[in-house]
PDB file of C-alpha atoms in Angstrom:
ATOM      1  CA  MET A   3      -7.789 -50.773  29.432  1.00 85.00           C
ATOM      2  CA  THR A   4      -8.744 -47.721  27.972  1.00 87.00           C
ATOM      3  CA  THR A   5      -8.569 -46.564  24.131  1.00 88.00           C
ATOM      4  CA  LYS A   6      -6.295 -43.689  25.581  1.00 90.00           C
ATOM      5  CA  GLU A   7      -4.089 -46.034  27.672  1.00 91.00           C
ATOM      6  CA  ARG A   8      -3.850 -48.326  24.208  1.00 93.00           C
ATOM      7  CA  TYR A   9      -3.009 -45.490  22.160  1.00 95.00           C
ATOM      8  CA  LYS A  10      -0.254 -44.577  24.347  1.00 95.00           C
ATOM      9  CA  GLY A  11       1.095 -48.180  24.470  1.00 95.00           C
ATOM     10  CA  VAL A  12       1.325 -48.925  20.862  1.00 96.00           C
ATOM     11  CA  LEU A  13       2.176 -45.402  19.735  1.00 95.00           C
ATOM     12  CA  GLY A  14       5.014 -45.502  22.069  1.00 95.00           C
ATOM     13  CA  TRP A  15       6.277 -48.943  21.309  1.00 95.00           C
ATOM     14  CA  PHE A  16       6.576 -48.548  17.514  1.00 94.00           C
ATOM     15  CA  SER A  17       8.354 -44.871  18.045  1.00 92.00           C
ATOM     16  CA  GLU A  18      11.173 -46.310  20.293  1.00 92.00           C
ATOM     17  CA  HIS A  19      11.725 -49.500  18.048  1.00 91.00           C
ATOM     18  CA  MET A  20      10.483 -48.634  14.519  1.00 87.00           C
ATOM     19  CA  GLY A  21      11.768 -44.959  14.338  1.00 75.00           C
ATOM     20  CA  LEU A  22      10.943 -43.144  11.253  1.00 77.00           C
ATOM     21  CA  ALA A  23       9.314 -45.798   9.069  1.00 80.00           C
ATOM     22  CA  GLU A  24       8.951 -45.065   5.505  1.00 82.00           C
ATOM     23  CA  THR A  25       7.395 -47.187   2.445  1.00 86.00           C
ATOM     24  CA  GLU A  26       8.994 -49.311   0.977  1.00 86.00           C
ATOM     25  CA  LEU A  27       7.968 -48.380  -2.811  1.00 91.00           C
ATOM     26  CA  HIS A  28      10.891 -47.100  -4.692  1.00 94.00           C
ATOM     27  CA  TYR A  29      10.083 -43.725  -6.380  1.00 94.00           C
ATOM     28  CA  ARG A  30      12.385 -40.204  -6.474  1.00 94.00           C
ATOM     29  CA  ASN A  31       9.440 -37.760  -6.925  1.00 96.00           C
ATOM     30  CA  PRO A  32       5.553 -37.503  -6.851  1.00 96.00           C
ATOM     31  CA  TYR A  33       5.029 -38.173 -10.204  1.00 97.00           C
ATOM     32  CA  GLU A  34       6.623 -41.692  -9.785  1.00 96.00           C
ATOM     33  CA  LEU A  35       5.216 -42.072  -6.259  1.00 96.00           C
ATOM     34  CA  ILE A  36       1.766 -41.725  -7.774  1.00 96.00           C
ATOM     35  CA  VAL A  37       2.630 -44.074 -10.789  1.00 96.00           C
ATOM     36  CA  ALA A  38       3.621 -46.690  -7.847  1.00 95.00           C
ATOM     37  CA  VAL A  39       0.823 -46.556  -5.414  1.00 94.00           C
ATOM     38  CA  ILE A  40      -1.317 -47.155  -8.552  1.00 95.00           C
ATOM     39  CA  LEU A  41       0.328 -49.822  -9.406  1.00 95.00           C
ATOM     40  CA  SER A  42       0.417 -51.654  -5.936  1.00 91.00           C
ATOM     41  CA  ALA A  43      -3.339 -52.035  -5.560  1.00 85.00           C
ATOM     42  CA  GLN A  44      -3.630 -55.751  -4.573  1.00 84.00           C
ATOM     43  CA  CYS A  45      -0.143 -56.406  -5.771  1.00 85.00           C
ATOM     44  CA  THR A  46       3.119 -56.380  -3.403  1.00 87.00           C
ATOM     45  CA  ASP A  47       5.834 -53.744  -3.189  1.00 88.00           C
ATOM     46  CA  LYS A  48       8.044 -55.957  -4.456  1.00 91.00           C
ATOM     47  CA  ARG A  49       6.513 -56.547  -7.348  1.00 92.00           C
ATOM     48  CA  VAL A  50       6.046 -53.091  -8.245  1.00 94.00           C
ATOM     49  CA  ASN A  51       9.605 -51.971  -7.460  1.00 95.00           C
ATOM     50  CA  MET A  52      10.907 -54.912  -9.964  1.00 94.00           C
ATOM     51  CA  THR A  53       8.494 -53.047 -12.867  1.00 94.00           C
ATOM     52  CA  THR A  54       8.787 -49.746 -12.362  1.00 95.00           C
ATOM     53  CA  PRO A  55      12.117 -48.933 -13.413  1.00 96.00           C
ATOM     54  CA  ALA A  56      11.369 -49.671 -17.127  1.00 95.00           C
ATOM     55  CA  ILE A  57       8.210 -47.317 -16.678  1.00 96.00           C
ATOM     56  CA  PHE A  58      10.374 -44.681 -15.386  1.00 97.00           C
ATOM     57  CA  GLU A  59      12.697 -45.182 -18.124  1.00 96.00           C
ATOM     58  CA  ARG A  60      10.623 -44.954 -20.679  1.00 97.00           C
ATOM     59  CA  PHE A  61       8.245 -42.376 -19.382  1.00 97.00           C
ATOM     60  CA  PRO A  62      10.388 -40.054 -17.521  1.00 96.00           C
ATOM     61  CA  GLU A  63       7.677 -37.399 -16.982  1.00 96.00           C
ATOM     62  CA  PRO A  64       4.070 -37.328 -17.698  1.00 97.00           C
ATOM     63  CA  ALA A  65       4.117 -35.474 -20.624  1.00 97.00           C
ATOM     64  CA  ALA A  66       6.386 -38.547 -21.911  1.00 97.00           C
ATOM     65  CA  MET A  67       3.430 -41.100 -20.743  1.00 96.00           C
ATOM     66  CA  ALA A  68       0.660 -39.051 -21.996  1.00 97.00           C
ATOM     67  CA  ALA A  69       2.377 -39.285 -25.787  1.00 96.00           C
ATOM     68  CA  GLY A  70       2.339 -42.769 -25.293  1.00 93.00           C
ATOM     69  CA  SER A  71      -0.100 -45.498 -25.679  1.00 95.00           C
ATOM     70  CA  VAL A  72      -2.170 -47.475 -23.110  1.00 96.00           C
ATOM     71  CA  GLU A  73      -0.823 -50.833 -25.296  1.00 96.00           C
ATOM     72  CA  GLU A  74       2.976 -49.715 -24.387  1.00 96.00           C
ATOM     73  CA  ILE A  75       2.356 -49.515 -20.809  1.00 96.00           C
ATOM     74  CA  TYR A  76       0.325 -52.596 -20.574  1.00 96.00           C
ATOM     75  CA  GLN A  77       3.484 -54.414 -22.007  1.00 95.00           C
ATOM     76  CA  LEU A  78       5.839 -52.693 -19.302  1.00 95.00           C
ATOM     77  CA  ILE A  79       3.561 -53.576 -16.646  1.00 94.00           C
ATOM     78  CA  LYS A  80       1.954 -57.099 -17.652  1.00 92.00           C
ATOM     79  CA  SER A  81       3.300 -58.756 -14.869  1.00 91.00           C
ATOM     80  CA  ILE A  82       1.399 -57.160 -12.334  1.00 91.00           C
ATOM     81  CA  SER A  83      -2.214 -57.573 -10.823  1.00 89.00           C
ATOM     82  CA  TYR A  84      -4.979 -56.296 -13.253  1.00 92.00           C
ATOM     83  CA  PRO A  85      -2.597 -54.985 -16.012  1.00 92.00           C
ATOM     84  CA  ASN A  86      -5.571 -53.376 -18.033  1.00 93.00           C
ATOM     85  CA  ASN A  87      -7.139 -51.057 -15.963  1.00 94.00           C
ATOM     86  CA  LYS A  88      -3.749 -50.148 -14.376  1.00 96.00           C
ATOM     87  CA  ALA A  89      -2.280 -49.192 -17.828  1.00 96.00           C
ATOM     88  CA  LYS A  90      -5.651 -47.591 -18.923  1.00 96.00           C
ATOM     89  CA  HIS A  91      -5.594 -45.202 -15.599  1.00 96.00           C
ATOM     90  CA  LEU A  92      -1.890 -44.649 -16.005  1.00 97.00           C
ATOM     91  CA  TYR A  93      -2.331 -43.163 -19.648  1.00 97.00           C
ATOM     92  CA  GLU A  94      -5.492 -41.243 -18.244  1.00 97.00           C
ATOM     93  CA  MET A  95      -3.525 -39.996 -15.169  1.00 97.00           C
ATOM     94  CA  ALA A  96      -0.929 -38.933 -17.054  1.00 97.00           C
ATOM     95  CA  ARG A  97      -2.820 -36.970 -19.556  1.00 97.00           C
ATOM     96  CA  LYS A  98      -4.925 -35.082 -17.084  1.00 97.00           C
ATOM     97  CA  LEU A  99      -1.588 -34.334 -15.157  1.00 97.00           C
ATOM     98  CA  VAL A 100      -0.455 -32.690 -18.346  1.00 97.00           C
ATOM     99  CA  SER A 101      -3.578 -30.607 -19.575  1.00 96.00           C
ATOM    100  CA  ASP A 102      -4.921 -29.856 -15.895  1.00 96.00           C
ATOM    101  CA  PHE A 103      -2.214 -29.347 -14.070  1.00 97.00           C
ATOM    102  CA  GLN A 104       0.999 -28.676 -16.240  1.00 94.00           C
ATOM    103  CA  GLY A 105       2.213 -31.892 -15.934  1.00 95.00           C
ATOM    104  CA  GLU A 106       3.209 -31.532 -11.839  1.00 95.00           C
ATOM    105  CA  VAL A 107       1.036 -33.310  -9.294  1.00 96.00           C
ATOM    106  CA  PRO A 108      -1.464 -31.484  -7.218  1.00 96.00           C
ATOM    107  CA  GLU A 109      -0.004 -30.668  -3.748  1.00 94.00           C
ATOM    108  CA  ASP A 110      -4.407 -30.842  -3.324  1.00 95.00           C
ATOM    109  CA  PHE A 111      -6.058 -33.540  -1.358  1.00 95.00           C
ATOM    110  CA  GLU A 112      -9.130 -33.228  -3.203  1.00 96.00           C
ATOM    111  CA  LEU A 113      -7.580 -32.382  -6.645  1.00 97.00           C
ATOM    112  CA  LEU A 114      -5.567 -35.938  -6.291  1.00 96.00           C
ATOM    113  CA  GLN A 115      -8.676 -37.469  -6.531  1.00 95.00           C
ATOM    114  CA  THR A 116      -9.572 -36.244  -9.766  1.00 96.00           C
ATOM    115  CA  LEU A 117      -7.319 -37.982 -11.496  1.00 96.00           C
ATOM    116  CA  PRO A 118      -7.555 -41.260 -12.904  1.00 95.00           C
ATOM    117  CA  GLY A 119      -7.321 -44.631 -10.625  1.00 92.00           C
ATOM    118  CA  VAL A 120      -6.294 -42.209  -7.477  1.00 94.00           C
ATOM    119  CA  GLY A 121      -8.861 -42.861  -4.926  1.00 93.00           C
ATOM    120  CA  ARG A 122      -9.200 -41.666  -0.850  1.00 93.00           C
ATOM    121  CA  LYS A 123      -6.194 -43.849   0.090  1.00 91.00           C
ATOM    122  CA  THR A 124      -4.152 -43.378  -2.804  1.00 93.00           C
ATOM    123  CA  ALA A 125      -4.675 -39.474  -2.395  1.00 95.00           C
ATOM    124  CA  ASN A 126      -3.579 -39.877   1.240  1.00 94.00           C
ATOM    125  CA  VAL A 127      -0.531 -41.904   0.633  1.00 93.00           C
ATOM    126  CA  ILE A 128       0.513 -38.932  -1.947  1.00 94.00           C
ATOM    127  CA  MET A 129      -0.397 -36.080   1.133  1.00 94.00           C
ATOM    128  CA  ALA A 130       2.224 -38.447   3.488  1.00 91.00           C
ATOM    129  CA  VAL A 131       4.762 -39.376   1.615  1.00 92.00           C
ATOM    130  CA  ALA A 132       5.441 -37.236  -1.127  1.00 92.00           C
ATOM    131  CA  PHE A 133       3.873 -34.148   0.359  1.00 93.00           C
ATOM    132  CA  HIS A 134       5.012 -34.976   3.839  1.00 89.00           C
ATOM    133  CA  ARG A 135       1.387 -33.758   5.263  1.00 92.00           C
ATOM    134  CA  PRO A 136      -0.450 -35.298   8.012  1.00 92.00           C
ATOM    135  CA  ALA A 137      -2.447 -38.526   6.407  1.00 93.00           C
ATOM    136  CA  MET A 138      -3.934 -41.436   7.410  1.00 93.00           C
ATOM    137  CA  PRO A 139      -3.979 -44.051   4.365  1.00 92.00           C
ATOM    138  CA  VAL A 140      -6.088 -47.063   5.195  1.00 92.00           C
ATOM    139  CA  ASP A 141      -5.091 -49.995   2.937  1.00 89.00           C
ATOM    140  CA  THR A 142      -5.871 -53.711   4.159  1.00 88.00           C
ATOM    141  CA  HIS A 143      -3.003 -53.849   6.684  1.00 90.00           C
ATOM    142  CA  VAL A 144      -3.932 -50.486   8.430  1.00 93.00           C
ATOM    143  CA  PHE A 145      -7.611 -51.395   8.584  1.00 94.00           C
ATOM    144  CA  ARG A 146      -6.826 -55.183  10.050  1.00 93.00           C
ATOM    145  CA  VAL A 147      -4.299 -54.304  12.362  1.00 94.00           C
ATOM    146  CA  THR A 148      -5.833 -50.914  13.742  1.00 96.00           C
ATOM    147  CA  ASN A 149      -9.319 -53.172  14.014  1.00 94.00           C
ATOM    148  CA  ARG A 150      -7.520 -56.587  15.501  1.00 93.00           C
ATOM    149  CA  ILE A 151      -5.404 -54.716  17.989  1.00 93.00           C
ATOM    150  CA  GLY A 152      -8.269 -52.694  19.351  1.00 93.00           C
ATOM    151  CA  LEU A 153      -7.498 -49.009  18.128  1.00 95.00           C
ATOM    152  CA  VAL A 154     -10.668 -48.595  16.553  1.00 93.00           C
ATOM    153  CA  ASN A 155     -14.094 -49.813  17.642  1.00 87.00           C
ATOM    154  CA  HIS A 156     -14.788 -53.074  14.578  1.00 83.00           C
ATOM    155  CA  THR A 157     -14.747 -50.164  12.072  1.00 87.00           C
ATOM    156  CA  LYS A 158     -16.633 -51.626   8.454  1.00 89.00           C
ATOM    157  CA  THR A 159     -14.771 -49.279   6.085  1.00 93.00           C
ATOM    158  CA  PRO A 160     -11.900 -47.977   5.334  1.00 92.00           C
ATOM    159  CA  LEU A 161     -12.996 -44.682   5.849  1.00 93.00           C
ATOM    160  CA  GLU A 162     -14.602 -45.008   9.587  1.00 94.00           C
ATOM    161  CA  THR A 163     -10.851 -46.122  10.150  1.00 95.00           C
ATOM    162  CA  GLU A 164      -9.455 -43.356   9.088  1.00 95.00           C
ATOM    163  CA  LYS A 165     -11.655 -40.989  10.895  1.00 95.00           C
ATOM    164  CA  GLN A 166     -11.197 -42.905  14.400  1.00 95.00           C
ATOM    165  CA  LEU A 167      -7.025 -42.847  13.676  1.00 96.00           C
ATOM    166  CA  VAL A 168      -6.978 -39.336  12.997  1.00 95.00           C
ATOM    167  CA  ASN A 169      -8.927 -38.558  15.855  1.00 94.00           C
ATOM    168  CA  ASN A 170      -7.040 -40.335  18.317  1.00 95.00           C
ATOM    169  CA  ILE A 171      -3.307 -39.906  17.059  1.00 96.00           C
ATOM    170  CA  PRO A 172      -1.458 -36.553  17.333  1.00 94.00           C
ATOM    171  CA  ALA A 173      -1.416 -35.016  13.830  1.00 93.00           C
ATOM    172  CA  GLU A 174       2.528 -35.052  13.454  1.00 91.00           C
ATOM    173  CA  MET A 175       2.599 -38.633  13.569  1.00 92.00           C
ATOM    174  CA  LEU A 176      -0.374 -39.630  11.367  1.00 92.00           C
ATOM    175  CA  SER A 177       1.813 -40.279   8.557  1.00 90.00           C
ATOM    176  CA  THR A 178       4.623 -42.297  10.404  1.00 92.00           C
ATOM    177  CA  ALA A 179       2.310 -44.422  12.261  1.00 94.00           C
ATOM    178  CA  HIS A 180       0.485 -45.266   8.787  1.00 92.00           C
ATOM    179  CA  HIS A 181       3.890 -46.770   7.940  1.00 91.00           C
ATOM    180  CA  TRP A 182       3.899 -48.102  11.285  1.00 95.00           C
ATOM    181  CA  PHE A 183       0.566 -50.251  10.793  1.00 95.00           C
ATOM    182  CA  ILE A 184       1.684 -51.395   7.259  1.00 91.00           C
ATOM    183  CA  LEU A 185       4.862 -52.843   8.253  1.00 91.00           C
ATOM    184  CA  HIS A 186       3.454 -54.350  11.615  1.00 95.00           C
ATOM    185  CA  GLY A 187       0.904 -56.215   9.373  1.00 92.00           C
ATOM    186  CA  ARG A 188       3.209 -57.379   6.701  1.00 88.00           C
ATOM    187  CA  TYR A 189       5.668 -58.818   9.015  1.00 91.00           C
ATOM    188  CA  VAL A 190       4.179 -59.051  12.363  1.00 93.00           C
ATOM    189  CA  CYS A 191       0.255 -59.160  12.603  1.00 93.00           C
ATOM    190  CA  THR A 192      -0.139 -60.919   9.276  1.00 92.00           C
ATOM    191  CA  ALA A 193      -3.625 -61.702   7.862  1.00 89.00           C
ATOM    192  CA  ARG A 194      -3.861 -65.974   8.606  1.00 88.00           C
ATOM    193  CA  LYS A 195      -1.795 -66.368  11.672  1.00 89.00           C
ATOM    194  CA  PRO A 196      -0.623 -63.405  13.328  1.00 90.00           C
ATOM    195  CA  LYS A 197       2.767 -63.581  15.493  1.00 93.00           C
ATOM    196  CA  CYS A 198       1.652 -63.104  18.731  1.00 92.00           C
ATOM    197  CA  GLU A 199       4.202 -64.793  20.719  1.00 90.00           C
ATOM    198  CA  THR A 200       7.053 -62.350  19.299  1.00 91.00           C
ATOM    199  CA  CYS A 201       4.803 -59.058  18.727  1.00 94.00           C
ATOM    200  CA  GLY A 202       6.230 -55.799  20.549  1.00 92.00           C
ATOM    201  CA  ILE A 203       2.574 -54.344  21.414  1.00 94.00           C
ATOM    202  CA  ARG A 204       0.778 -57.661  22.297  1.00 92.00           C
ATOM    203  CA  THR A 205       0.559 -55.749  26.104  1.00 93.00           C
ATOM    204  CA  TRP A 206      -2.052 -53.571  24.250  1.00 94.00           C
ATOM    205  CA  CYS A 207      -3.725 -55.579  21.841  1.00 92.00           C
ATOM    206  CA  LYS A 208      -7.270 -56.719  22.263  1.00 90.00           C
ATOM    207  CA  PHE A 209      -6.555 -59.605  20.135  1.00 89.00           C
ATOM    208  CA  ALA A 210      -3.914 -61.072  22.890  1.00 84.00           C
ATOM    209  CA  GLU A 211      -6.028 -60.593  25.289  1.00 80.00           C
ATOM    210  CA  LYS A 212      -8.253 -63.266  24.377  1.00 74.00           C
TER     211      LYS A 212
END
């Protein structure tokens, strides 16, 4: 099976059976999304969604968070993984939004990465989800799934994975495909024991061929 055939089969099945997939994080605007994504690092979306309502009530916009304190943010997110670092990142991120961007989340990939707590993956998520731009954020699910099924060729870094996926997936499908891979990795192609017997894309999966 060629790589082109594998992509056609996998993307075709997802398109038919999963349709318009979206993030499972709860948010109402780019600011809330960037807060949620920063909190979601090595933490489940379910836990983040349980935590963010109190944060958004206390800090409804960047100016409110920037006027608060790291300690106050910490108290609201202490049930989440790595709360100390994330509290500092959120506070500094909000301050930079206010000082450099008039309180607005920049609609620019490079500028997003100047915000504390925002790396390439998070910036890609904001571009794809908040601003509906073609982007392929590579988290642990995307990295595992695309390497396992053979869409990418034994990549060693998220950036290598991102580049191969961007080169092979039509731009208009990138953002949705990102969610397909995440949901597939979260519920079917799980890390320890993939559910190959019920997997809809096993026909095109390199792992299943073994």
